[in-house]
XYZ file of N, CA and C in Angstrom:
606
model
N 205.113 49.742 -44.613
C 204.355 48.499 -44.674
C 205.280 47.304 -44.444
N 204.841 46.343 -43.627
C 205.669 45.187 -43.331
C 205.860 44.325 -44.572
N 206.982 43.593 -44.607
C 207.306 42.778 -45.785
C 206.225 41.741 -46.052
N 205.759 41.052 -44.999
C 204.726 40.044 -45.191
C 203.440 40.631 -45.725
N 203.139 41.872 -45.313
C 201.911 42.516 -45.772
C 201.976 42.809 -47.268
N 203.130 43.240 -47.758
C 203.288 43.506 -49.193
C 203.123 42.216 -49.982
N 203.721 41.136 -49.503
C 203.608 39.846 -50.181
C 202.146 39.419 -50.299
N 201.405 39.550 -49.184
C 200.000 39.158 -49.193
C 199.170 40.077 -50.081
N 199.510 41.355 -50.102
C 198.775 42.286 -50.963
C 198.944 41.918 -52.431
N 200.127 41.490 -52.808
C 200.370 41.078 -54.194
C 199.561 39.826 -54.539
N 199.540 38.854 -53.629
C 198.758 37.640 -53.876
C 197.271 37.960 -53.939
N 196.812 38.813 -53.022
C 195.397 39.203 -53.028
C 195.046 39.917 -54.328
N 195.940 40.774 -54.794
C 195.690 41.527 -56.022
C 195.619 40.603 -57.230
N 196.512 39.632 -57.307
C 196.501 38.691 -58.428
C 195.207 37.897 -58.453
N 194.793 37.389 -57.299
C 193.555 36.625 -57.229
C 192.350 37.473 -57.573
N 192.317 38.703 -57.089
C 191.182 39.589 -57.358
C 191.068 39.899 -58.845
N 192.195 40.136 -59.508
C 192.171 40.437 -60.947
C 191.705 39.229 -61.755
N 192.138 38.027 -61.362
C 191.690 36.819 -62.061
C 190.178 36.642 -61.938
N 189.659 36.887 -60.754
C 188.206 36.782 -60.575
C 187.476 37.870 -61.352
N 187.978 39.082 -61.274
C 187.290 40.213 -61.892
C 187.238 40.112 -63.406
N 188.359 39.708 -64.015
C 188.446 39.678 -65.473
C 188.293 38.272 -66.056
N 188.076 37.283 -65.190
C 187.796 35.912 -65.612
C 188.903 35.350 -66.502
N 190.136 35.567 -66.088
C 191.287 35.057 -66.834
C 192.476 34.926 -65.896
N 193.369 33.989 -66.233
C 194.616 33.870 -65.467
C 195.758 34.603 -66.174
N 195.460 35.164 -67.345
C 196.474 35.901 -68.109
C 196.455 37.361 -67.675
N 197.151 37.652 -66.593
C 197.206 39.006 -66.058
C 198.651 39.471 -66.024
N 198.857 40.784 -66.152
C 200.197 41.331 -66.229
C 200.734 41.790 -64.884
N 202.057 41.818 -64.763
C 202.662 42.207 -63.492
C 202.402 43.677 -63.173
N 202.289 44.519 -64.187
C 202.013 45.928 -63.931
C 200.605 46.100 -63.362
N 199.658 45.332 -63.878
C 198.289 45.397 -63.362
C 198.225 44.894 -61.920
N 198.965 43.817 -61.646
C 198.978 43.264 -60.288
C 199.570 44.281 -59.315
N 200.705 44.865 -59.700
C 201.361 45.835 -58.823
C 200.485 47.064 -58.609
N 199.809 47.517 -59.685
C 198.933 48.682 -59.552
C 197.787 48.393 -58.595
N 197.183 47.205 -58.694
C 196.083 46.848 -57.804
C 196.574 46.770 -56.356
N 197.798 46.259 -56.169
C 198.359 46.149 -54.819
C 198.934 47.469 -54.317
N 199.049 48.449 -55.230
C 199.600 49.771 -54.909
C 201.043 49.679 -54.408
N 201.835 48.859 -55.134
C 203.267 48.754 -54.848
C 204.025 48.786 -56.168
N 205.317 48.980 -56.109
C 206.154 48.957 -57.303
C 206.213 47.547 -57.863
N 206.181 47.417 -59.200
C 206.161 46.070 -59.793
C 207.435 45.286 -59.502
N 208.523 45.975 -59.115
C 209.747 45.287 -58.747
C 209.585 44.415 -57.505
N 208.533 44.672 -56.733
C 208.275 43.871 -55.541
C 207.922 42.424 -55.891
N 207.380 42.215 -57.092
C 207.051 40.841 -57.503
C 208.324 40.020 -57.626
N 209.328 40.592 -58.279
C 210.605 39.880 -58.395
C 211.276 39.746 -57.029
N 211.148 40.752 -56.204
C 211.790 40.734 -54.892
C 211.230 39.613 -54.011
N 209.911 39.484 -53.994
C 209.283 38.511 -53.102
C 209.148 37.117 -53.709
N 208.995 37.034 -55.040
C 208.672 35.748 -55.657
C 209.659 35.302 -56.729
N 210.568 36.164 -57.121
C 211.540 35.808 -58.150
C 211.052 36.061 -59.558
N 209.772 35.868 -59.802
C 209.187 36.043 -61.135
C 207.665 36.027 -60.990
N 206.987 36.363 -62.076
C 205.525 36.273 -62.078
C 205.086 34.830 -61.846
N 205.779 33.866 -62.474
C 205.433 32.462 -62.306
C 205.587 32.028 -60.844
N 206.645 32.527 -60.200
C 206.833 32.223 -58.783
C 205.702 32.765 -57.933
N 205.205 33.949 -58.282
C 204.091 34.531 -57.550
C 202.816 33.718 -57.757
N 202.564 33.279 -58.998
C 201.358 32.493 -59.268
C 201.406 31.141 -58.553
N 202.595 30.542 -58.468
C 202.730 29.298 -57.713
C 202.453 29.535 -56.231
N 202.928 30.665 -55.712
C 202.669 31.003 -54.314
C 201.177 31.212 -54.079
N 200.491 31.811 -55.053
C 199.043 31.996 -54.943
C 198.322 30.652 -54.935
N 198.708 29.781 -55.849
C 198.105 28.450 -55.903
C 198.362 27.700 -54.603
N 199.574 27.784 -54.110
C 199.945 27.117 -52.867
C 199.109 27.644 -51.702
N 198.955 28.963 -51.635
C 198.165 29.562 -50.554
C 196.697 29.161 -50.645
N 196.171 29.179 -51.870
C 194.756 28.856 -52.065
C 194.434 27.425 -51.658
N 195.355 26.494 -51.923
C 195.056 25.080 -51.701
C 195.526 24.551 -50.349
N 196.601 25.111 -49.806
C 197.141 24.582 -48.554
C 196.139 24.683 -47.409
N 195.424 25.794 -47.334
C 194.426 25.944 -46.274
C 193.327 24.907 -46.418
N 192.924 24.600 -47.652
C 191.890 23.592 -47.883
C 192.386 22.200 -47.515
N 193.657 21.932 -47.760
C 194.222 20.626 -47.417
C 194.220 20.437 -45.897
N 194.519 21.487 -45.166
C 194.465 21.400 -43.693
C 193.042 21.125 -43.224
N 192.068 21.753 -43.874
C 190.666 21.503 -43.526
C 190.278 20.059 -43.811
N 190.814 19.497 -44.894
C 190.542 18.094 -45.222
C 191.070 17.167 -44.137
N 192.261 17.441 -43.645
C 192.844 16.611 -42.590
C 191.969 16.641 -41.346
N 191.442 17.821 -41.023
C 190.549 17.931 -39.865
C 189.245 17.187 -40.114
N 188.739 17.253 -41.355
C 187.493 16.565 -41.688
C 187.620 15.059 -41.501
N 188.750 14.499 -41.883
C 188.940 13.054 -41.769
C 188.989 12.597 -40.315
N 189.244 13.524 -39.397
C 189.313 13.166 -37.969
C 187.970 13.331 -37.266
N 186.982 13.929 -37.944
C 185.681 14.140 -37.315
C 184.980 12.813 -37.045
N 184.259 12.754 -35.932
C 183.502 11.560 -35.572
C 182.098 11.665 -36.161
N 182.001 11.431 -37.482
C 180.727 11.505 -38.191
C 180.637 10.326 -39.156
N 179.447 10.109 -39.713
C 179.291 9.035 -40.690
C 180.003 9.400 -41.993
N 180.223 8.391 -42.810
C 180.842 8.636 -44.112
C 179.969 9.551 -44.969
N 178.662 9.393 -44.874
C 177.754 10.235 -45.655
C 177.871 11.700 -45.254
N 177.901 11.957 -43.948
C 178.036 13.341 -43.493
C 179.409 13.901 -43.835
N 180.444 13.058 -43.735
C 181.796 13.501 -44.079
C 181.870 13.865 -45.563
N 181.271 13.048 -46.418
C 181.293 13.331 -47.846
C 180.486 14.588 -48.160
N 179.365 14.777 -47.485
C 178.565 15.978 -47.728
C 179.354 17.239 -47.378
N 180.023 17.216 -46.244
C 180.842 18.366 -45.845
C 181.959 18.593 -46.866
N 182.573 17.508 -47.300
C 183.657 17.584 -48.276
C 183.178 18.199 -49.595
N 182.052 17.740 -50.099
C 181.533 18.252 -51.369
C 181.120 19.720 -51.254
N 180.520 20.079 -50.135
C 180.182 21.489 -49.925
C 181.451 22.341 -49.925
N 182.524 21.802 -49.354
C 183.795 22.521 -49.345
C 184.366 22.714 -50.735
N 184.238 21.698 -51.584
C 184.721 21.824 -52.965
C 183.940 22.917 -53.689
N 182.614 22.917 -53.547
C 181.789 23.940 -54.197
C 182.145 25.328 -53.686
N 182.353 25.465 -52.393
C 182.734 26.763 -51.824
C 184.091 27.217 -52.359
N 185.010 26.272 -52.492
C 186.344 26.606 -52.995
C 186.273 27.171 -54.404
N 185.520 26.524 -55.283
C 185.454 27.001 -56.666
C 184.635 28.279 -56.797
N 183.719 28.513 -55.886
C 183.002 29.785 -55.871
C 183.957 30.913 -55.483
N 184.793 30.657 -54.492
C 185.740 31.671 -54.027
C 186.939 31.809 -54.959
N 187.317 30.697 -55.633
C 188.510 30.694 -56.493
C 188.123 30.134 -57.863
N 187.334 30.850 -58.636
C 186.833 30.304 -59.910
C 187.917 30.073 -60.957
N 189.087 30.652 -60.733
C 190.196 30.500 -61.676
C 191.063 29.281 -61.361
N 190.686 28.475 -60.378
C 191.587 27.451 -59.840
C 192.088 26.474 -60.891
N 191.191 25.835 -61.632
C 191.628 24.848 -62.624
C 192.467 25.479 -63.719
N 192.089 26.679 -64.143
C 192.862 27.353 -65.194
C 194.252 27.720 -64.693
N 194.360 28.102 -63.431
C 195.672 28.424 -62.876
C 196.539 27.176 -62.780
N 195.943 26.052 -62.393
C 196.703 24.799 -62.331
C 197.248 24.450 -63.708
N 196.395 24.535 -64.737
C 196.832 24.210 -66.096
C 197.931 25.148 -66.562
N 197.814 26.429 -66.214
C 198.847 27.394 -66.582
C 200.168 27.061 -65.904
N 200.113 26.661 -64.633
C 201.326 26.436 -63.876
C 202.056 25.162 -64.285
N 201.355 24.159 -64.810
C 202.040 22.928 -65.210
C 202.479 22.980 -66.678
N 201.973 23.952 -67.426
C 202.357 24.073 -68.832
C 203.804 24.565 -68.921
N 204.649 23.789 -69.565
C 206.057 24.148 -69.776
C 206.805 24.400 -68.466
N 206.350 23.787 -67.377
C 207.028 23.961 -66.095
C 208.101 22.902 -65.907
N 208.962 23.134 -64.941
C 210.005 22.164 -64.629
C 209.376 20.922 -64.018
N 210.047 19.768 -64.159
C 209.528 18.539 -63.543
C 209.330 18.675 -62.039
N 210.185 19.459 -61.381
C 210.060 19.628 -59.939
C 208.788 20.369 -59.575
N 208.466 21.408 -60.361
C 207.255 22.179 -60.076
C 206.012 21.339 -60.353
N 206.016 20.599 -61.447
C 204.873 19.744 -61.778
C 204.675 18.702 -60.687
N 205.770 18.102 -60.222
C 205.679 17.100 -59.165
C 205.118 17.718 -57.898
N 205.562 18.910 -57.546
C 205.081 19.563 -56.333
C 203.572 19.810 -56.408
N 203.105 20.338 -57.532
C 201.679 20.634 -57.682
C 200.866 19.340 -57.586
N 201.343 18.288 -58.248
C 200.600 17.023 -58.243
C 200.613 16.372 -56.869
N 201.793 16.239 -56.278
C 201.943 15.471 -55.040
C 201.464 16.222 -53.803
N 201.724 17.518 -53.749
C 201.452 18.273 -52.533
C 200.127 19.018 -52.554
N 199.620 19.348 -53.751
C 198.415 20.171 -53.820
C 197.193 19.441 -54.365
N 197.391 18.475 -55.269
C 196.248 17.814 -55.896
C 195.946 16.432 -55.302
N 196.978 15.630 -55.087
C 196.742 14.279 -54.583
C 196.088 14.234 -53.199
N 196.398 15.161 -52.295
C 195.716 15.108 -50.995
C 194.197 15.161 -51.115
N 193.684 15.949 -52.054
C 192.236 16.010 -52.265
C 191.706 14.682 -52.770
N 192.360 14.132 -53.798
C 191.908 12.864 -54.368
C 192.021 11.736 -53.345
N 193.101 11.725 -52.576
C 193.294 10.660 -51.585
C 192.262 10.731 -50.465
N 191.964 11.954 -50.005
C 190.969 12.107 -48.945
C 189.597 11.667 -49.439
N 189.279 12.042 -50.655
C 187.989 11.660 -51.217
C 187.883 10.147 -51.355
N 188.966 9.496 -51.781
C 188.966 8.038 -51.890
C 188.789 7.394 -50.519
N 189.423 7.962 -49.499
C 189.283 7.436 -48.139
C 187.826 7.477 -47.679
N 187.141 8.589 -47.973
C 185.739 8.725 -47.566
C 184.866 7.728 -48.325
N 185.137 7.553 -49.615
C 184.364 6.592 -50.406
C 184.549 5.178 -49.861
N 185.789 4.810 -49.589
C 186.051 3.466 -49.068
C 185.397 3.266 -47.704
N 185.397 4.308 -46.889
C 184.727 4.240 -45.587
C 183.228 4.005 -45.773
N 182.630 4.727 -46.734
C 181.200 4.586 -46.969
C 180.819 3.235 -47.543
N 181.657 2.686 -48.403
C 181.401 1.345 -48.949
C 181.498 0.306 -47.836
N 182.519 0.455 -46.993
C 182.722 -0.493 -45.901
C 181.566 -0.475 -44.907
N 181.005 0.713 -44.664
C 179.913 0.839 -43.687
C 178.556 0.508 -44.282
N 178.510 0.301 -45.604
C 177.254 -0.015 -46.254
C 176.437 1.200 -46.660
N 177.019 2.396 -46.528
C 176.296 3.616 -46.899
C 176.369 3.895 -48.397
N 177.497 3.547 -49.021
C 177.719 3.852 -50.432
C 177.748 2.574 -51.255
N 177.300 2.689 -52.481
C 177.472 1.598 -53.422
C 178.912 1.652 -53.948
N 179.431 0.568 -54.524
C 180.785 0.606 -55.072
C 180.879 1.604 -56.236
N 181.802 2.535 -56.127
C 182.041 3.502 -57.200
C 183.542 3.617 -57.425
N 183.908 4.062 -58.598
C 185.313 4.274 -58.937
C 185.732 5.640 -58.400
N 186.649 5.702 -57.426
C 187.050 6.995 -56.859
C 187.600 7.966 -57.904
N 188.290 7.453 -58.902
C 188.831 8.334 -59.942
C 187.713 9.024 -60.716
N 186.702 8.257 -61.099
C 185.599 8.838 -61.866
C 184.800 9.810 -60.997
N 184.601 9.454 -59.724
C 183.849 10.342 -58.843
C 184.612 11.646 -58.611
N 185.930 11.573 -58.567
C 186.743 12.780 -58.404
C 186.462 13.759 -59.538
N 186.458 13.265 -60.776
C 186.208 14.159 -61.910
C 184.761 14.624 -61.945
N 183.826 13.776 -61.499
C 182.439 14.218 -61.352
C 182.350 15.422 -60.424
N 182.981 15.286 -59.263
C 182.873 16.318 -58.238
C 183.565 17.614 -58.649
N 184.801 17.503 -59.114
C 185.550 18.705 -59.480
C 184.950 19.350 -60.729
N 184.542 18.529 -61.694
C 183.939 19.082 -62.906
C 182.646 19.811 -62.609
N 181.827 19.253 -61.727
C 180.576 19.913 -61.357
C 180.846 21.216 -60.612
N 181.849 21.209 -59.748
C 182.171 22.409 -58.981
C 182.706 23.511 -59.879
N 183.548 23.153 -60.813
C 184.169 24.132 -61.710
C 183.182 24.654 -62.755
N 182.202 23.824 -63.111
C 181.363 24.108 -64.274
C 180.634 25.425 -64.264
N 179.989 25.755 -63.168
C 179.195 26.980 -63.131
C 180.066 28.224 -63.062
N 181.098 28.165 -62.232
C 181.826 29.384 -61.898
C 182.827 29.823 -62.969
N 183.205 28.917 -63.867
C 184.160 29.300 -64.915
C 183.476 29.493 -66.259
N 182.151 29.510 -66.284
C 181.418 29.638 -67.550
C 180.532 30.878 -67.560
N 181.148 32.028 -67.388
C 180.390 33.273 -67.342
C 179.646 33.537 -68.651
N 180.290 33.229 -69.776
C 179.647 33.515 -71.062
C 178.350 32.727 -71.206
N 178.404 31.427 -70.933
C 177.203 30.600 -71.049
C 176.144 31.047 -70.052
N 176.564 31.340 -68.838
C 175.618 31.752 -67.807
C 174.891 33.029 -68.203
N 175.613 33.982 -68.781
C 174.993 35.260 -69.138
C 174.241 35.190 -70.466
N 174.845 34.565 -71.498
C 174.240 34.587 -72.828
C 173.055 33.643 -72.951
N 173.074 32.539 -72.228
C 171.986 31.557 -72.314
C 170.915 31.828 -71.260
N 171.354 32.179 -70.049
C 170.404 32.299 -68.941
C 170.188 33.743 -68.487
N 170.923 34.688 -69.078
C 170.742 36.088 -68.730
C 171.519 36.493 -67.491
N 171.543 37.781 -67.235
C 172.264 38.283 -66.077
C 173.695 38.644 -66.406
N 174.490 38.862 -65.370
C 175.864 39.317 -65.537
C 176.828 38.190 -65.867
N 176.431 36.967 -65.578
C 177.334 35.832 -65.774
C 178.167 35.515 -64.555
N 178.061 36.331 -63.521
C 178.810 36.103 -62.286
C 177.856 35.537 -61.239
N 178.177 34.369 -60.716
C 177.330 33.751 -59.695
C 177.374 34.567 -58.411
N 176.198 34.892 -57.875
C 176.149 35.588 -56.595
C 175.915 34.574 -55.472
N 175.823 35.075 -54.249
C 175.686 34.178 -53.101
C 174.434 33.307 -53.201
N 173.335 33.907 -53.659
C 172.075 33.159 -53.734
C 172.168 32.021 -54.740
N 172.741 32.305 -55.923
C 172.893 31.258 -56.934
C 173.864 30.193 -56.454
N 174.926 30.611 -55.796
C 175.895 29.642 -55.268
C 175.230 28.697 -54.273
N 174.418 29.227 -53.369
C 173.750 28.382 -52.393
C 172.833 27.367 -53.070
N 172.077 27.811 -54.065
C 171.189 26.907 -54.799
C 171.987 25.843 -55.538
N 173.067 26.272 -56.195
C 173.880 25.334 -56.979
C 174.586 24.333 -56.072
N 175.074 24.811 -54.934
C 175.758 23.915 -53.998
C 174.796 22.850 -53.480
N 173.616 23.268 -53.085
C 172.630 22.323 -52.568
C 172.248 21.302 -53.636
N 171.984 21.781 -54.862
C 171.598 20.903 -55.972
C 172.714 19.923 -56.322
N 173.939 20.421 -56.420
C 175.065 19.588 -56.848
C 175.419 18.544 -55.800
N 175.445 18.943 -54.540
C 175.777 17.993 -53.472
C 174.723 16.890 -53.408
N 173.459 17.265 -53.519
C 172.407 16.255 -53.459
C 172.492 15.304 -54.656
N 172.801 15.838 -55.825
C 172.928 14.988 -57.034
C 174.083 14.003 -56.870
N 175.227 14.480 -56.399
C 176.388 13.606 -56.229
C 176.163 12.583 -55.113
N 175.520 13.005 -54.033
C 175.251 12.069 -52.939
C 174.261 10.994 -53.379
N 173.295 11.368 -54.215
C 172.327 10.380 -54.709
C 173.021 9.308 -55.546
N 174.064 9.697 -56.257
C 174.815 8.728 -57.037
C 175.672 7.811 -56.197
N 175.985 8.227 -54.978
C 176.805 7.423 -54.075
C 175.994 6.463 -53.217
N 174.794 6.878 -52.844
C 174.036 6.097 -51.865
C 173.725 4.701 -52.361
N 173.841 3.763 -51.444
C 173.508 2.385 -51.760
C 171.986 2.234 -51.799
N 171.435 1.648 -52.860
C 169.980 1.503 -52.962
C 169.425 0.712 -51.780
């Protein structure tokens, strides 16, 4: 097996276990077993379990950041740009329901350099792009004046809310607690429309 393939298998295994067991507290032996490689490969490729989790976070978010850059170049209205952006956030949290918990784990007791990297390279691009779209919409008369910081937490909190609350989803509303494609589509449509209604200028 090629070296790059083993690295990707380890990252895929870590992400799959987090989704399956609804926790970011997973062991290196479990990750290696899922990837069907020796657990020493984690140290070989990433230096440590923490290094592997940072690589997973980096992989999960870097592709989305590239998509954001492309979105900002599209020749569309601010309203359509924001709708696409919000749908992307909902899709991201559906695919990566452990995202916020992994971020919190990675900044806890981390070095200042790692915290700075996560904030500057992985989190701020999302907030900055969202602020750019809001300012564009206000300037064009499509959006009412809103605080970009507050809207950021509205959007991310709404996206994270359904997918990281399996217990509430199952115990209060029944079912397995895991959102399927049909529920995700309904929730995405409902959430995007609710957030867009709060942005639109009367």
